[in-house]
Amino acid sequence: MHTGTTLTQFIIEEQRRTAGATGDFTSLLNDVVTACKAISNAVNKGALLGVMGSLDSENVQGETQKKLDVITNEIMIRSNEWAGHLAGMASEEMDEVYAIPSQYPLGKYLLVFDPLDGSSNVDVNISVGTIFSILKAPVAGRAAKMEDFLQTGTQQVCAGYAIYGSSTMLVLTFGHGTNGFTLDRDVGEFVLTHPNMKIPTETKEFAINASNMRFWEKPVQRYVDECLAGKTGPRGKDFNMRWVASMVAEVHRILTRGGIFMYPKDTKDPSKAGKLRLLYEANPMAFIVEQAGGAATTGYQRILDLAPEGLHQRVPVILGSKSEVDTVTGYHHEKAA
């Protein structure tokens, strides 16, 4: 049996460091973690349960089968609606804010999440994950309104993601460092395996969907051209390219060994500023990455400083090893000057 620090122990020790802590937050985080364990199970058994593929397939009883992202969304809601810690929730899977049912008490926190990030990859057995962010409700004990969620990323109390790969891991930050925990299935508990994760400042790996190259802005085209030019180009070193198309997997790789991930602004769909959602993808990941010594910008400004305008607002994302992110951001500012 593993004798390392368990996540429960880690959270409680964290709580002791916080003056005036009531244990409310600790309990909320435990509910989120429980949901991640249940989702890990659902993802691992997906094909057996017949929940891969589309929502329009019917089983023999004529019931419409539920797709995994609907199931995972329900798991997050059911785990977190009843305990009295939340004033409301918001999810990628729901257009509106989720109101806590009237039979349950209202709390002082807000939870935003993407229950199954990278779900298009689930059929091909590539790592998917859950991303979440916890905010303080502006008014404790009052049902949350949409505006309550529109807080800058700097106001996050906690951000984390679970990754369901060859092992299930949970990566968390409370604003002083980023820590990684691995699920020990024998005991059903997350154990601290990656304390104080640090993203190497320098890297030779970049991740971007190169098929969109013709739609990128000039600074990103310039940066990628220079990477591709390798040793003989202005960067003077060879780069490797990666693209998993699952943000959790991309960020996890960067946290583990460095790199830069870019989903930049492009002209493919002029109505969308970017692809990734600010509240439940960009902000939590930017918080985690910055706390591990990396950087996260839109190309023009720090992601955590953005004032959200809507629940499902999209933003360009450039994050990872600090020196590379600074280079790309610098190119954007040169263009803007």
Short mmCIF file of C-alpha atoms in Angstrom, two decimals:
data_model
loop_
_atom_site.label_atom_id
_atom_site.label_comp_id
_atom_site.label_asym_id
_atom_site.label_seq_id
_atom_site.Cartn_x
_atom_site.Cartn_y
_atom_site.Cartn_z
CA MET A 1 0.00 0.00 0.00
CA HIS A 2 1.10 3.56 -0.75
CA THR A 3 2.16 5.45 2.37
CA GLY A 4 2.48 8.91 0.78
CA THR A 5 0.39 11.98 1.56
CA THR A 6 -3.21 11.45 0.51
CA LEU A 7 -5.20 14.22 -1.13
CA THR A 8 -7.57 14.35 1.87
CA GLN A 9 -4.61 14.88 4.22
CA PHE A 10 -3.12 17.48 1.84
CA ILE A 11 -6.37 19.48 1.68
CA ILE A 12 -6.86 19.42 5.46
CA GLU A 13 -3.27 20.60 6.04
CA GLU A 14 -3.92 23.34 3.47
CA GLN A 15 -7.08 24.32 5.38
CA ARG A 16 -5.11 24.62 8.65
CA ARG A 17 -2.88 27.20 6.99
CA THR A 18 -5.88 29.39 6.19
CA ALA A 19 -7.01 31.72 8.95
CA GLY A 20 -10.71 31.44 9.70
CA ALA A 21 -11.20 28.32 7.58
CA THR A 22 -14.48 26.59 8.39
CA GLY A 23 -13.87 23.31 6.56
CA ASP A 24 -16.54 24.24 4.04
CA PHE A 25 -14.09 24.51 1.17
CA THR A 26 -12.36 21.25 2.16
CA SER A 27 -15.68 19.47 2.06
CA LEU A 28 -16.58 21.01 -1.32
CA LEU A 29 -13.27 19.94 -2.83
CA ASN A 30 -13.84 16.42 -1.51
CA ASP A 31 -17.17 16.32 -3.38
CA VAL A 32 -15.45 17.47 -6.59
CA VAL A 33 -12.79 14.77 -6.12
CA THR A 34 -15.48 12.12 -5.57
CA ALA A 35 -17.09 13.19 -8.85
CA CYS A 36 -13.73 12.88 -10.64
CA LYS A 37 -13.34 9.31 -9.33
CA ALA A 38 -16.83 8.44 -10.59
CA ILE A 39 -16.07 10.04 -13.99
CA SER A 40 -12.78 8.13 -14.19
CA ASN A 41 -14.78 4.95 -13.69
CA ALA A 42 -17.36 5.92 -16.32
CA VAL A 43 -14.64 6.81 -18.84
CA ASN A 44 -12.77 3.55 -18.21
CA LYS A 45 -15.92 1.47 -18.63
CA GLY A 46 -17.45 3.62 -21.40
CA ALA A 47 -17.34 1.07 -24.19
CA LEU A 48 -18.61 -1.70 -21.88
CA LEU A 49 -21.55 0.43 -20.77
CA GLY A 50 -22.38 1.37 -24.35
CA VAL A 51 -22.05 5.09 -23.73
CA MET A 52 -19.58 5.92 -26.46
CA GLY A 53 -20.80 7.55 -29.64
CA SER A 54 -23.83 9.62 -30.27
CA LEU A 55 -26.92 10.62 -28.37
CA ASP A 56 -29.30 9.54 -31.11
CA SER A 57 -28.59 5.83 -30.76
CA GLU A 58 -31.35 3.89 -29.02
CA ASN A 59 -30.93 0.73 -27.00
CA VAL A 60 -33.20 -2.31 -27.31
CA GLN A 61 -35.80 -0.84 -24.94
CA GLY A 62 -36.07 2.17 -27.26
CA GLU A 63 -34.42 4.46 -24.68
CA THR A 64 -32.05 7.04 -26.07
CA GLN A 65 -28.59 6.22 -24.80
CA LYS A 66 -26.73 8.95 -23.03
CA LYS A 67 -23.42 10.13 -24.33
CA LEU A 68 -20.50 10.24 -21.94
CA ASP A 69 -20.35 14.03 -21.71
CA VAL A 70 -23.99 14.17 -20.60
CA ILE A 71 -23.35 11.43 -18.03
CA THR A 72 -20.20 13.12 -16.69
CA ASN A 73 -22.05 16.44 -16.41
CA GLU A 74 -24.73 14.73 -14.33
CA ILE A 75 -22.08 13.14 -12.12
CA MET A 76 -20.55 16.57 -11.36
CA ILE A 77 -23.95 18.09 -10.60
CA ARG A 78 -25.24 15.25 -8.42
CA SER A 79 -21.99 15.16 -6.42
CA ASN A 80 -22.00 18.87 -5.70
CA GLU A 81 -25.58 20.18 -5.53
CA TRP A 82 -26.68 18.75 -2.18
CA ALA A 83 -24.05 19.58 0.44
CA GLY A 84 -24.74 23.27 0.95
CA HIS A 85 -21.34 24.59 -0.18
CA LEU A 86 -22.46 26.12 -3.48
CA ALA A 87 -24.59 29.07 -4.54
CA GLY A 88 -24.63 27.82 -8.15
CA MET A 89 -22.76 25.97 -10.88
CA ALA A 90 -21.90 26.55 -14.52
CA SER A 91 -20.78 23.94 -17.03
CA GLU A 92 -19.76 23.67 -20.66
CA GLU A 93 -22.67 21.28 -21.13
CA MET A 94 -25.36 23.72 -19.96
CA ASP A 95 -26.41 27.00 -21.59
CA GLU A 96 -27.54 28.61 -18.36
CA VAL A 97 -26.32 28.72 -14.76
CA TYR A 98 -27.36 25.60 -12.84
CA ALA A 99 -29.54 26.62 -9.90
CA ILE A 100 -29.16 24.58 -6.71
CA PRO A 101 -32.49 22.70 -6.17
CA SER A 102 -34.66 24.38 -3.52
CA GLN A 103 -34.52 21.44 -1.10
CA TYR A 104 -30.78 22.01 -0.59
CA PRO A 105 -29.06 24.84 1.33
CA LEU A 106 -27.07 27.50 -0.53
CA GLY A 107 -23.40 28.08 0.21
CA LYS A 108 -20.64 30.60 -0.38
CA TYR A 109 -18.85 29.15 -3.42
CA LEU A 110 -19.41 28.83 -7.16
CA LEU A 111 -18.23 25.86 -9.23
CA VAL A 112 -17.51 26.02 -12.96
CA PHE A 113 -16.41 22.98 -14.92
CA ASP A 114 -15.90 21.20 -18.20
CA PRO A 115 -16.98 17.66 -17.21
CA LEU A 116 -15.28 15.84 -20.09
CA ASP A 117 -12.66 17.89 -21.89
CA GLY A 118 -11.47 16.32 -25.14
CA SER A 119 -14.60 14.16 -25.36
CA SER A 120 -14.22 13.87 -29.14
CA ASN A 121 -11.18 11.69 -28.30
CA VAL A 122 -12.97 9.27 -26.03
CA ASP A 123 -13.88 6.85 -28.84
CA VAL A 124 -10.22 6.52 -29.86
CA ASN A 125 -8.97 5.87 -26.30
CA ILE A 126 -6.92 9.05 -26.00
CA SER A 127 -6.66 10.80 -22.61
CA VAL A 128 -9.60 13.00 -21.69
CA GLY A 129 -10.20 14.91 -18.49
CA THR A 130 -12.30 17.14 -16.26
CA ILE A 131 -11.40 20.81 -15.67
CA PHE A 132 -12.86 22.79 -12.76
CA SER A 133 -12.56 26.13 -11.02
CA ILE A 134 -13.90 27.30 -7.66
CA LEU A 135 -14.85 30.95 -7.08
CA LYS A 136 -16.29 32.77 -4.08
CA ALA A 137 -19.95 33.74 -4.47
CA PRO A 138 -20.31 37.53 -4.22
CA VAL A 139 -23.20 36.98 -1.78
CA ALA A 140 -23.07 33.79 0.31
CA GLY A 141 -26.36 31.94 0.69
CA ARG A 142 -28.06 33.67 -2.25
CA ALA A 143 -28.88 31.80 -5.47
CA ALA A 144 -26.14 32.70 -7.96
CA LYS A 145 -26.92 34.86 -10.95
CA MET A 146 -25.04 34.68 -14.22
CA GLU A 147 -23.16 37.92 -13.41
CA ASP A 148 -21.76 36.34 -10.23
CA PHE A 149 -19.64 34.00 -12.35
CA LEU A 150 -18.04 36.78 -14.40
CA GLN A 151 -14.95 37.12 -12.19
CA THR A 152 -11.39 37.50 -13.42
CA GLY A 153 -9.17 34.44 -13.24
CA THR A 154 -7.12 36.08 -10.48
CA GLN A 155 -10.13 35.63 -8.18
CA GLN A 156 -10.14 31.82 -8.42
CA VAL A 157 -9.91 30.14 -5.02
CA CYS A 158 -8.81 26.85 -6.55
CA ALA A 159 -8.40 25.33 -10.00
CA GLY A 160 -7.75 21.78 -11.03
CA TYR A 161 -8.08 19.10 -13.62
CA ALA A 162 -8.36 15.34 -13.57
CA ILE A 163 -6.78 13.40 -16.43
CA TYR A 164 -8.05 9.93 -17.28
CA GLY A 165 -5.12 8.25 -19.00
CA SER A 166 -2.99 5.19 -18.29
CA SER A 167 -3.41 6.34 -14.70
CA THR A 168 -5.94 8.81 -13.30
CA MET A 169 -4.31 11.96 -11.96
CA LEU A 170 -5.61 15.11 -10.31
CA VAL A 171 -3.61 18.34 -10.59
CA LEU A 172 -4.53 21.19 -8.25
CA THR A 173 -3.59 24.71 -7.25
CA PHE A 174 -4.85 26.88 -4.39
CA GLY A 175 -2.63 29.77 -5.44
CA HIS A 176 0.67 28.68 -3.97
CA GLY A 177 2.16 26.06 -6.24
CA THR A 178 0.74 23.24 -8.35
CA ASN A 179 0.58 19.67 -7.06
CA GLY A 180 -0.22 16.37 -8.77
CA PHE A 181 -1.98 13.37 -7.22
CA THR A 182 -2.37 9.88 -8.68
CA LEU A 183 -5.37 7.66 -7.99
CA ASP A 184 -4.38 4.50 -6.14
CA ARG A 185 -7.19 2.23 -7.30
CA ASP A 186 -6.48 -0.35 -4.61
CA VAL A 187 -7.52 2.06 -1.88
CA GLY A 188 -9.60 4.51 -3.95
CA GLU A 189 -7.57 7.48 -2.77
CA PHE A 190 -5.49 10.10 -4.58
CA VAL A 191 -1.87 10.16 -3.40
CA LEU A 192 0.61 13.03 -3.79
CA THR A 193 3.03 11.85 -6.49
CA HIS A 194 4.07 15.13 -8.15
CA PRO A 195 4.69 17.74 -5.43
CA ASN A 196 5.35 21.33 -6.47
CA MET A 197 5.24 20.78 -10.24
CA LYS A 198 7.44 23.14 -12.25
CA ILE A 199 7.29 23.84 -15.98
CA PRO A 200 10.80 24.09 -17.49
CA THR A 201 11.38 27.68 -18.72
CA GLU A 202 12.99 26.54 -21.97
CA THR A 203 11.45 24.02 -24.34
CA LYS A 204 11.79 22.50 -27.80
CA GLU A 205 8.17 21.37 -28.15
CA PHE A 206 5.18 23.26 -29.46
CA ALA A 207 1.57 22.13 -29.80
CA ILE A 208 -0.81 23.69 -32.30
CA ASN A 209 -3.34 22.57 -34.90
CA ALA A 210 -1.21 23.29 -37.97
CA SER A 211 -4.13 22.73 -40.37
CA ASN A 212 -5.42 26.17 -39.33
CA MET A 213 -2.16 27.90 -40.29
CA ARG A 214 -3.73 29.95 -43.10
CA PHE A 215 -6.20 31.48 -40.61
CA TRP A 216 -3.66 32.50 -37.94
CA GLU A 217 -2.55 36.04 -37.25
CA LYS A 218 0.92 36.99 -38.46
CA PRO A 219 2.69 36.75 -35.04
CA VAL A 220 1.67 33.09 -34.64
CA GLN A 221 2.58 32.27 -38.25
CA ARG A 222 5.97 33.88 -37.67
CA TYR A 223 6.58 31.95 -34.44
CA VAL A 224 5.64 28.57 -35.94
CA ASP A 225 7.68 29.26 -39.12
CA GLU A 226 10.71 29.95 -36.92
CA CYS A 227 10.15 26.71 -34.96
CA LEU A 228 9.86 24.75 -38.22
CA ALA A 229 13.05 26.35 -39.58
CA GLY A 230 14.90 24.58 -36.75
CA LYS A 231 18.65 24.78 -36.26
CA THR A 232 19.20 26.74 -39.46
CA GLY A 233 16.47 29.30 -38.60
CA PRO A 234 16.49 32.32 -36.28
CA ARG A 235 15.77 30.17 -33.20
CA GLY A 236 18.90 28.09 -33.76
CA LYS A 237 17.38 24.85 -32.44
CA ASP A 238 15.14 22.03 -33.69
CA PHE A 239 11.58 21.83 -32.35
CA ASN A 240 9.15 18.92 -32.13
CA MET A 241 5.45 19.44 -32.79
CA ARG A 242 2.68 17.76 -30.78
CA TRP A 243 -1.10 17.93 -31.09
CA VAL A 244 -3.43 15.72 -29.05
CA ALA A 245 -6.57 17.89 -29.44
CA SER A 246 -7.40 17.33 -25.78
CA MET A 247 -6.49 20.38 -23.70
CA VAL A 248 -6.06 18.39 -20.48
CA ALA A 249 -3.57 16.04 -22.17
CA GLU A 250 -1.67 18.96 -23.74
CA VAL A 251 -1.38 20.90 -20.47
CA HIS A 252 -0.44 17.76 -18.55
CA ARG A 253 2.42 17.07 -20.94
CA ILE A 254 3.63 20.67 -20.58
CA LEU A 255 3.48 20.47 -16.77
CA THR A 256 5.45 17.24 -16.88
CA ARG A 257 8.18 18.15 -19.37
CA GLY A 258 7.69 21.67 -20.70
CA GLY A 259 6.38 22.96 -24.02
CA ILE A 260 4.00 25.55 -25.40
CA PHE A 261 0.34 25.03 -26.30
CA MET A 262 -1.43 27.42 -28.65
CA TYR A 263 -5.04 27.72 -29.67
CA PRO A 264 -4.65 31.25 -31.05
CA LYS A 265 -7.11 33.73 -32.47
CA ASP A 266 -7.83 32.95 -36.12
CA THR A 267 -10.06 34.16 -38.95
CA LYS A 268 -11.73 30.80 -39.59
CA ASP A 269 -14.89 31.92 -37.79
CA PRO A 270 -14.76 35.71 -37.32
CA SER A 271 -17.61 35.54 -34.78
CA LYS A 272 -15.38 33.59 -32.35
CA ALA A 273 -12.36 35.26 -30.74
CA GLY A 274 -10.91 31.82 -29.95
CA LYS A 275 -11.89 28.21 -29.46
CA LEU A 276 -11.43 27.65 -25.73
CA ARG A 277 -13.84 28.92 -23.07
CA LEU A 278 -12.50 31.47 -20.62
CA LEU A 279 -14.32 30.44 -17.45
CA TYR A 280 -13.91 26.67 -17.39
CA GLU A 281 -10.93 25.98 -19.66
CA ALA A 282 -8.60 28.97 -20.09
CA ASN A 283 -8.82 30.45 -16.57
CA PRO A 284 -8.31 27.25 -14.55
CA MET A 285 -5.49 26.08 -16.84
CA ALA A 286 -3.83 29.53 -16.78
CA PHE A 287 -3.94 29.50 -12.95
CA ILE A 288 -2.43 25.99 -12.80
CA VAL A 289 0.26 26.84 -15.38
CA GLU A 290 1.26 30.15 -13.75
CA GLN A 291 1.50 28.48 -10.36
CA ALA A 292 3.91 25.98 -11.92
CA GLY A 293 6.15 28.81 -13.18
CA GLY A 294 4.71 29.01 -16.69
CA ALA A 295 2.82 31.79 -18.46
CA ALA A 296 -0.59 32.05 -20.12
CA THR A 297 -1.71 34.84 -22.45
CA THR A 298 -4.12 35.52 -25.31
CA GLY A 299 -1.12 36.74 -27.28
CA TYR A 300 -1.98 40.27 -26.23
CA GLN A 301 -2.61 40.03 -22.49
CA ARG A 302 -2.47 37.77 -19.44
CA ILE A 303 -5.48 35.44 -19.42
CA LEU A 304 -6.07 35.75 -15.66
CA ASP A 305 -6.56 39.52 -16.01
CA LEU A 306 -9.40 39.25 -18.56
CA ALA A 307 -12.78 40.55 -17.39
CA PRO A 308 -15.30 37.89 -18.51
CA GLU A 309 -18.27 39.14 -20.52
CA GLY A 310 -20.32 35.95 -20.73
CA LEU A 311 -20.60 32.45 -19.30
CA HIS A 312 -19.37 30.73 -22.46
CA GLN A 313 -17.00 33.42 -23.73
CA ARG A 314 -14.17 32.08 -25.92
CA VAL A 315 -10.60 33.38 -25.86
CA PRO A 316 -7.32 32.69 -27.67
CA VAL A 317 -4.92 30.67 -25.50
CA ILE A 318 -1.11 30.56 -25.55
CA LEU A 319 0.35 28.85 -22.49
CA GLY A 320 3.31 26.85 -21.23
CA SER A 321 7.05 27.41 -20.82
CA LYS A 322 7.53 31.05 -19.92
CA SER A 323 10.29 31.99 -22.37
CA GLU A 324 8.34 30.64 -25.36
CA VAL A 325 5.04 32.25 -24.32
CA ASP A 326 6.91 35.55 -23.83
CA THR A 327 8.38 35.23 -27.35
CA VAL A 328 4.96 34.71 -28.99
CA THR A 329 3.38 37.47 -26.90
CA GLY A 330 6.25 39.77 -27.86
CA TYR A 331 5.55 39.13 -31.56
CA HIS A 332 1.90 40.10 -31.01
CA HIS A 333 2.93 43.37 -29.35
CA GLU A 334 5.39 44.14 -32.19
CA LYS A 335 2.53 43.69 -34.65
CA ALA A 336 0.22 45.86 -32.57
CA ALA A 337 2.80 48.64 -32.12
#
